[in-house]
Amino acid sequence: MKEVILDTETTGLSVQEGHRIVEIGCIELDNLVPTKKRFHSYLNPERKVSPKALEVHGYTDEFLSTQKKFSDVVDEFLNFIEDKKLVIHNAEFDLSHLNNELKLIGKKKINNENVVDTLLLARDKFPGSPTSLDALCKRYRIDNSIRTQHTALIDCDLLAKVYINLLDQKEPTL
């Protein structure tokens, strides 16, 4: 079974306030083993990044203004995730932003039937405990020292390791 670990970074928290995606990262898993297949793109959100979002990911308006627009990468992105289960930490957030981007260009939204939300998995498994990606890395002794800021691919790599642990699988040794 092929799965895709997916993460986005955005200009802010709320689609209702017009916030947009600035980065998409995906890592393919095949039977819980990361393959070499990845999708990654920085995006021009065509709006300013909020100060809080800038603190989280560090992507400036100047840097993002030189990147492709979502409409330029959407077909490659949709082909990458097609027919695969999506594994997302806090899926509601990422899907709301992705589906907003798809709606803006007249594409059909991503169906959430084939989505695993690792935040919900973690809350079920550890009720009352912290379930942020950092907290789960600490719980499973996953080194996240590389994560000085949130970036989609680093977060995907960490989430892949967390996901394997949440499913009570051991991370494969290569």
PDB file of C-alpha atoms in Angstrom:
ATOM      1  CA  MET A   1       0.000   0.000   0.000  1.00  0.00           C
ATOM      2  CA  LYS A   2       1.450   3.332  -1.042  1.00  0.00           C
ATOM      3  CA  GLU A   3       0.954   6.298   1.235  1.00  0.00           C
ATOM      4  CA  VAL A   4       2.046   9.915   1.062  1.00  0.00           C
ATOM      5  CA  ILE A   5       3.208  11.864   4.089  1.00  0.00           C
ATOM      6  CA  LEU A   6       2.054  15.424   3.377  1.00  0.00           C
ATOM      7  CA  ASP A   7       2.683  18.799   4.980  1.00  0.00           C
ATOM      8  CA  THR A   8       2.073  22.415   4.023  1.00  0.00           C
ATOM      9  CA  GLU A   9       3.285  25.767   5.256  1.00  0.00           C
ATOM     10  CA  THR A  10       1.002  28.784   4.869  1.00  0.00           C
ATOM     11  CA  THR A  11       0.804  32.578   5.117  1.00  0.00           C
ATOM     12  CA  GLY A  12      -1.372  32.230   8.222  1.00  0.00           C
ATOM     13  CA  LEU A  13      -3.881  30.032   9.978  1.00  0.00           C
ATOM     14  CA  SER A  14      -7.211  30.845   8.385  1.00  0.00           C
ATOM     15  CA  VAL A  15      -8.490  30.201   4.875  1.00  0.00           C
ATOM     16  CA  GLN A  16     -11.441  32.444   5.792  1.00  0.00           C
ATOM     17  CA  GLU A  17      -8.981  35.325   6.199  1.00  0.00           C
ATOM     18  CA  GLY A  18      -7.537  34.603   2.754  1.00  0.00           C
ATOM     19  CA  HIS A  19      -4.398  32.788   3.862  1.00  0.00           C
ATOM     20  CA  ARG A  20      -2.645  30.699   1.222  1.00  0.00           C
ATOM     21  CA  ILE A  21      -0.086  27.902   0.919  1.00  0.00           C
ATOM     22  CA  VAL A  22       3.604  28.824   0.602  1.00  0.00           C
ATOM     23  CA  GLU A  23       5.100  25.305   0.600  1.00  0.00           C
ATOM     24  CA  ILE A  24       3.965  21.736  -0.051  1.00  0.00           C
ATOM     25  CA  GLY A  25       6.074  18.727   0.849  1.00  0.00           C
ATOM     26  CA  CYS A  26       5.301  15.047   0.252  1.00  0.00           C
ATOM     27  CA  ILE A  27       7.221  11.844   0.868  1.00  0.00           C
ATOM     28  CA  GLU A  28       5.989   8.545  -0.542  1.00  0.00           C
ATOM     29  CA  LEU A  29       5.927   5.434   1.639  1.00  0.00           C
ATOM     30  CA  ASP A  30       5.614   1.920   0.269  1.00  0.00           C
ATOM     31  CA  ASN A  31       4.566  -0.514   3.017  1.00  0.00           C
ATOM     32  CA  LEU A  32       5.735   2.058   5.580  1.00  0.00           C
ATOM     33  CA  VAL A  33       9.185   2.358   3.998  1.00  0.00           C
ATOM     34  CA  PRO A  34      10.072   5.777   2.551  1.00  0.00           C
ATOM     35  CA  THR A  35      10.798   5.573  -1.163  1.00  0.00           C
ATOM     36  CA  LYS A  36      13.001   8.053  -2.992  1.00  0.00           C
ATOM     37  CA  LYS A  37       9.873   9.686  -4.465  1.00  0.00           C
ATOM     38  CA  ARG A  38       9.159  13.158  -3.156  1.00  0.00           C
ATOM     39  CA  PHE A  39       7.162  16.162  -4.204  1.00  0.00           C
ATOM     40  CA  HIS A  40       8.258  19.581  -3.014  1.00  0.00           C
ATOM     41  CA  SER A  41       7.423  23.105  -4.046  1.00  0.00           C
ATOM     42  CA  TYR A  42       7.659  26.581  -2.625  1.00  0.00           C
ATOM     43  CA  LEU A  43       4.726  28.695  -3.780  1.00  0.00           C
ATOM     44  CA  ASN A  44       4.003  32.341  -4.454  1.00  0.00           C
ATOM     45  CA  PRO A  45       0.893  32.927  -2.307  1.00  0.00           C
ATOM     46  CA  GLU A  46       0.118  36.221  -4.048  1.00  0.00           C
ATOM     47  CA  ARG A  47      -0.297  37.880  -0.645  1.00  0.00           C
ATOM     48  CA  LYS A  48       1.773  38.871   2.374  1.00  0.00           C
ATOM     49  CA  VAL A  49       2.934  36.351   4.973  1.00  0.00           C
ATOM     50  CA  SER A  50       1.623  37.099   8.466  1.00  0.00           C
ATOM     51  CA  PRO A  51       4.276  37.940  11.091  1.00  0.00           C
ATOM     52  CA  LYS A  52       3.366  34.807  13.103  1.00  0.00           C
ATOM     53  CA  ALA A  53       3.699  32.540  10.047  1.00  0.00           C
ATOM     54  CA  LEU A  54       7.047  34.146   9.195  1.00  0.00           C
ATOM     55  CA  GLU A  55       8.248  33.219  12.709  1.00  0.00           C
ATOM     56  CA  VAL A  56       7.153  29.610  12.137  1.00  0.00           C
ATOM     57  CA  HIS A  57       8.688  28.936   8.715  1.00  0.00           C
ATOM     58  CA  GLY A  58      10.910  31.917   7.897  1.00  0.00           C
ATOM     59  CA  TYR A  59       9.804  32.319   4.268  1.00  0.00           C
ATOM     60  CA  THR A  60       9.832  36.012   3.377  1.00  0.00           C
ATOM     61  CA  ASP A  61       7.500  37.788   0.971  1.00  0.00           C
ATOM     62  CA  GLU A  62      10.536  38.603  -1.175  1.00  0.00           C
ATOM     63  CA  PHE A  63      11.585  34.925  -1.449  1.00  0.00           C
ATOM     64  CA  LEU A  64       8.046  33.698  -2.095  1.00  0.00           C
ATOM     65  CA  SER A  65       7.345  36.323  -4.763  1.00  0.00           C
ATOM     66  CA  THR A  66       9.877  34.574  -7.035  1.00  0.00           C
ATOM     67  CA  GLN A  67       8.254  31.127  -6.699  1.00  0.00           C
ATOM     68  CA  LYS A  68       5.720  29.328  -8.896  1.00  0.00           C
ATOM     69  CA  LYS A  69       2.018  29.719  -8.251  1.00  0.00           C
ATOM     70  CA  PHE A  70      -0.099  26.788  -7.069  1.00  0.00           C
ATOM     71  CA  SER A  71      -1.734  26.587 -10.503  1.00  0.00           C
ATOM     72  CA  ASP A  72       1.736  25.953 -12.008  1.00  0.00           C
ATOM     73  CA  VAL A  73       2.369  22.839  -9.893  1.00  0.00           C
ATOM     74  CA  VAL A  74      -1.144  21.532  -9.215  1.00  0.00           C
ATOM     75  CA  ASP A  75      -1.148  18.808 -11.893  1.00  0.00           C
ATOM     76  CA  GLU A  76       2.226  17.430 -10.792  1.00  0.00           C
ATOM     77  CA  PHE A  77       1.046  17.512  -7.155  1.00  0.00           C
ATOM     78  CA  LEU A  78      -2.284  15.787  -7.886  1.00  0.00           C
ATOM     79  CA  ASN A  79      -0.516  13.120  -9.969  1.00  0.00           C
ATOM     80  CA  PHE A  80       1.892  12.488  -7.091  1.00  0.00           C
ATOM     81  CA  ILE A  81      -0.867  11.899  -4.521  1.00  0.00           C
ATOM     82  CA  GLU A  82      -3.307  10.135  -6.863  1.00  0.00           C
ATOM     83  CA  ASP A  83      -4.635   6.791  -5.566  1.00  0.00           C
ATOM     84  CA  LYS A  84      -2.522   6.969  -2.404  1.00  0.00           C
ATOM     85  CA  LYS A  85      -3.544   7.280   1.220  1.00  0.00           C
ATOM     86  CA  LEU A  86      -2.544  10.684   2.634  1.00  0.00           C
ATOM     87  CA  VAL A  87      -0.926  10.812   6.070  1.00  0.00           C
ATOM     88  CA  ILE A  88      -1.145  14.302   7.578  1.00  0.00           C
ATOM     89  CA  HIS A  89      -0.608  15.694  11.090  1.00  0.00           C
ATOM     90  CA  ASN A  90      -3.654  17.897  11.740  1.00  0.00           C
ATOM     91  CA  ALA A  91      -5.260  17.021   8.417  1.00  0.00           C
ATOM     92  CA  GLU A  92      -8.112  19.491   8.851  1.00  0.00           C
ATOM     93  CA  PHE A  93      -5.648  22.399   8.613  1.00  0.00           C
ATOM     94  CA  ASP A  94      -3.697  21.179   5.576  1.00  0.00           C
ATOM     95  CA  LEU A  95      -6.779  19.956   3.708  1.00  0.00           C
ATOM     96  CA  SER A  96      -8.650  23.215   4.272  1.00  0.00           C
ATOM     97  CA  HIS A  97      -5.755  25.103   2.685  1.00  0.00           C
ATOM     98  CA  LEU A  98      -5.223  22.603  -0.140  1.00  0.00           C
ATOM     99  CA  ASN A  99      -8.932  22.464  -0.946  1.00  0.00           C
ATOM    100  CA  ASN A 100      -9.104  26.253  -0.933  1.00  0.00           C
ATOM    101  CA  GLU A 101      -6.235  26.419  -3.442  1.00  0.00           C
ATOM    102  CA  LEU A 102      -7.970  23.801  -5.608  1.00  0.00           C
ATOM    103  CA  LYS A 103     -11.274  25.696  -5.423  1.00  0.00           C
ATOM    104  CA  LEU A 104      -9.584  28.964  -6.467  1.00  0.00           C
ATOM    105  CA  ILE A 105      -8.470  27.364  -9.747  1.00  0.00           C
ATOM    106  CA  GLY A 106     -11.640  25.371 -10.374  1.00  0.00           C
ATOM    107  CA  LYS A 107     -10.315  21.921  -9.452  1.00  0.00           C
ATOM    108  CA  LYS A 108     -12.174  19.351  -7.415  1.00  0.00           C
ATOM    109  CA  LYS A 109     -11.290  19.053  -3.755  1.00  0.00           C
ATOM    110  CA  ILE A 110      -9.301  16.280  -2.129  1.00  0.00           C
ATOM    111  CA  ASN A 111     -11.575  13.655  -0.648  1.00  0.00           C
ATOM    112  CA  ASN A 112     -10.789  13.130   3.021  1.00  0.00           C
ATOM    113  CA  GLU A 113     -11.948   9.485   3.007  1.00  0.00           C
ATOM    114  CA  ASN A 114      -8.433   8.355   2.159  1.00  0.00           C
ATOM    115  CA  VAL A 115      -6.685  10.462   4.816  1.00  0.00           C
ATOM    116  CA  VAL A 116      -5.024   9.367   8.050  1.00  0.00           C
ATOM    117  CA  ASP A 117      -4.754  12.187  10.582  1.00  0.00           C
ATOM    118  CA  THR A 118      -1.830  11.378  12.858  1.00  0.00           C
ATOM    119  CA  LEU A 119      -2.980  14.061  15.305  1.00  0.00           C
ATOM    120  CA  LEU A 120      -6.208  12.102  15.869  1.00  0.00           C
ATOM    121  CA  LEU A 121      -4.263   8.814  16.060  1.00  0.00           C
ATOM    122  CA  ALA A 122      -1.986  10.307  18.709  1.00  0.00           C
ATOM    123  CA  ARG A 123      -4.898  11.776  20.706  1.00  0.00           C
ATOM    124  CA  ASP A 124      -6.595   8.346  20.718  1.00  0.00           C
ATOM    125  CA  LYS A 125      -3.401   6.578  21.725  1.00  0.00           C
ATOM    126  CA  PHE A 126      -2.266   9.125  24.349  1.00  0.00           C
ATOM    127  CA  PRO A 127      -5.369  10.873  25.723  1.00  0.00           C
ATOM    128  CA  GLY A 128      -4.520  14.017  27.654  1.00  0.00           C
ATOM    129  CA  SER A 129      -0.870  14.020  26.562  1.00  0.00           C
ATOM    130  CA  PRO A 130       0.734  16.555  24.222  1.00  0.00           C
ATOM    131  CA  THR A 131       0.326  15.461  20.588  1.00  0.00           C
ATOM    132  CA  SER A 132       2.245  18.068  18.627  1.00  0.00           C
ATOM    133  CA  LEU A 133       4.822  16.733  16.169  1.00  0.00           C
ATOM    134  CA  ASP A 134       7.616  17.884  18.493  1.00  0.00           C
ATOM    135  CA  ALA A 135       5.971  16.180  21.500  1.00  0.00           C
ATOM    136  CA  LEU A 136       5.583  12.934  19.546  1.00  0.00           C
ATOM    137  CA  CYS A 137       9.215  13.073  18.393  1.00  0.00           C
ATOM    138  CA  LYS A 138      10.240  13.430  22.035  1.00  0.00           C
ATOM    139  CA  ARG A 139       7.958  10.561  23.116  1.00  0.00           C
ATOM    140  CA  TYR A 140       9.428   8.241  20.462  1.00  0.00           C
ATOM    141  CA  ARG A 141      13.008   9.516  20.864  1.00  0.00           C
ATOM    142  CA  ILE A 142      13.137  10.771  17.276  1.00  0.00           C
ATOM    143  CA  ASP A 143      15.889  13.337  16.797  1.00  0.00           C
ATOM    144  CA  ASN A 144      14.218  16.534  15.621  1.00  0.00           C
ATOM    145  CA  SER A 145      17.148  18.883  16.259  1.00  0.00           C
ATOM    146  CA  ILE A 146      17.218  19.712  12.521  1.00  0.00           C
ATOM    147  CA  ARG A 147      13.792  21.337  12.944  1.00  0.00           C
ATOM    148  CA  THR A 148      14.769  24.857  13.982  1.00  0.00           C
ATOM    149  CA  GLN A 149      11.860  26.143  11.870  1.00  0.00           C
ATOM    150  CA  HIS A 150       8.920  24.370  10.283  1.00  0.00           C
ATOM    151  CA  THR A 151       9.590  23.312   6.712  1.00  0.00           C
ATOM    152  CA  ALA A 152       7.360  20.931   4.829  1.00  0.00           C
ATOM    153  CA  LEU A 153       9.945  18.275   3.915  1.00  0.00           C
ATOM    154  CA  ILE A 154      11.627  18.186   7.328  1.00  0.00           C
ATOM    155  CA  ASP A 155       8.201  17.891   8.948  1.00  0.00           C
ATOM    156  CA  CYS A 156       7.272  15.087   6.509  1.00  0.00           C
ATOM    157  CA  ASP A 157      10.450  13.190   7.330  1.00  0.00           C
ATOM    158  CA  LEU A 158       9.766  13.466  11.064  1.00  0.00           C
ATOM    159  CA  LEU A 159       6.096  12.597  10.615  1.00  0.00           C
ATOM    160  CA  ALA A 160       6.986   9.451   8.662  1.00  0.00           C
ATOM    161  CA  LYS A 161       8.996   8.234  11.661  1.00  0.00           C
ATOM    162  CA  VAL A 162       6.247   9.227  14.114  1.00  0.00           C
ATOM    163  CA  TYR A 163       3.582   7.525  11.967  1.00  0.00           C
ATOM    164  CA  ILE A 164       5.476   4.228  11.937  1.00  0.00           C
ATOM    165  CA  ASN A 165       5.731   4.392  15.739  1.00  0.00           C
ATOM    166  CA  LEU A 166       2.050   5.324  16.137  1.00  0.00           C
ATOM    167  CA  LEU A 167       1.180   2.167  14.214  1.00  0.00           C
ATOM    168  CA  ASP A 168       3.463   0.191  16.573  1.00  0.00           C
ATOM    169  CA  GLN A 169       5.834  -0.552  13.720  1.00  0.00           C
ATOM    170  CA  LYS A 170       9.542  -0.319  14.042  1.00  0.00           C
ATOM    171  CA  GLU A 171      11.303   2.024  11.669  1.00  0.00           C
ATOM    172  CA  PRO A 172      13.007  -0.044   8.980  1.00  0.00           C
ATOM    173  CA  THR A 173      16.772  -0.110   8.953  1.00  0.00           C
ATOM    174  CA  LEU A 174      18.219   0.463   5.518  1.00  0.00           C
TER     175      LEU A 174
END
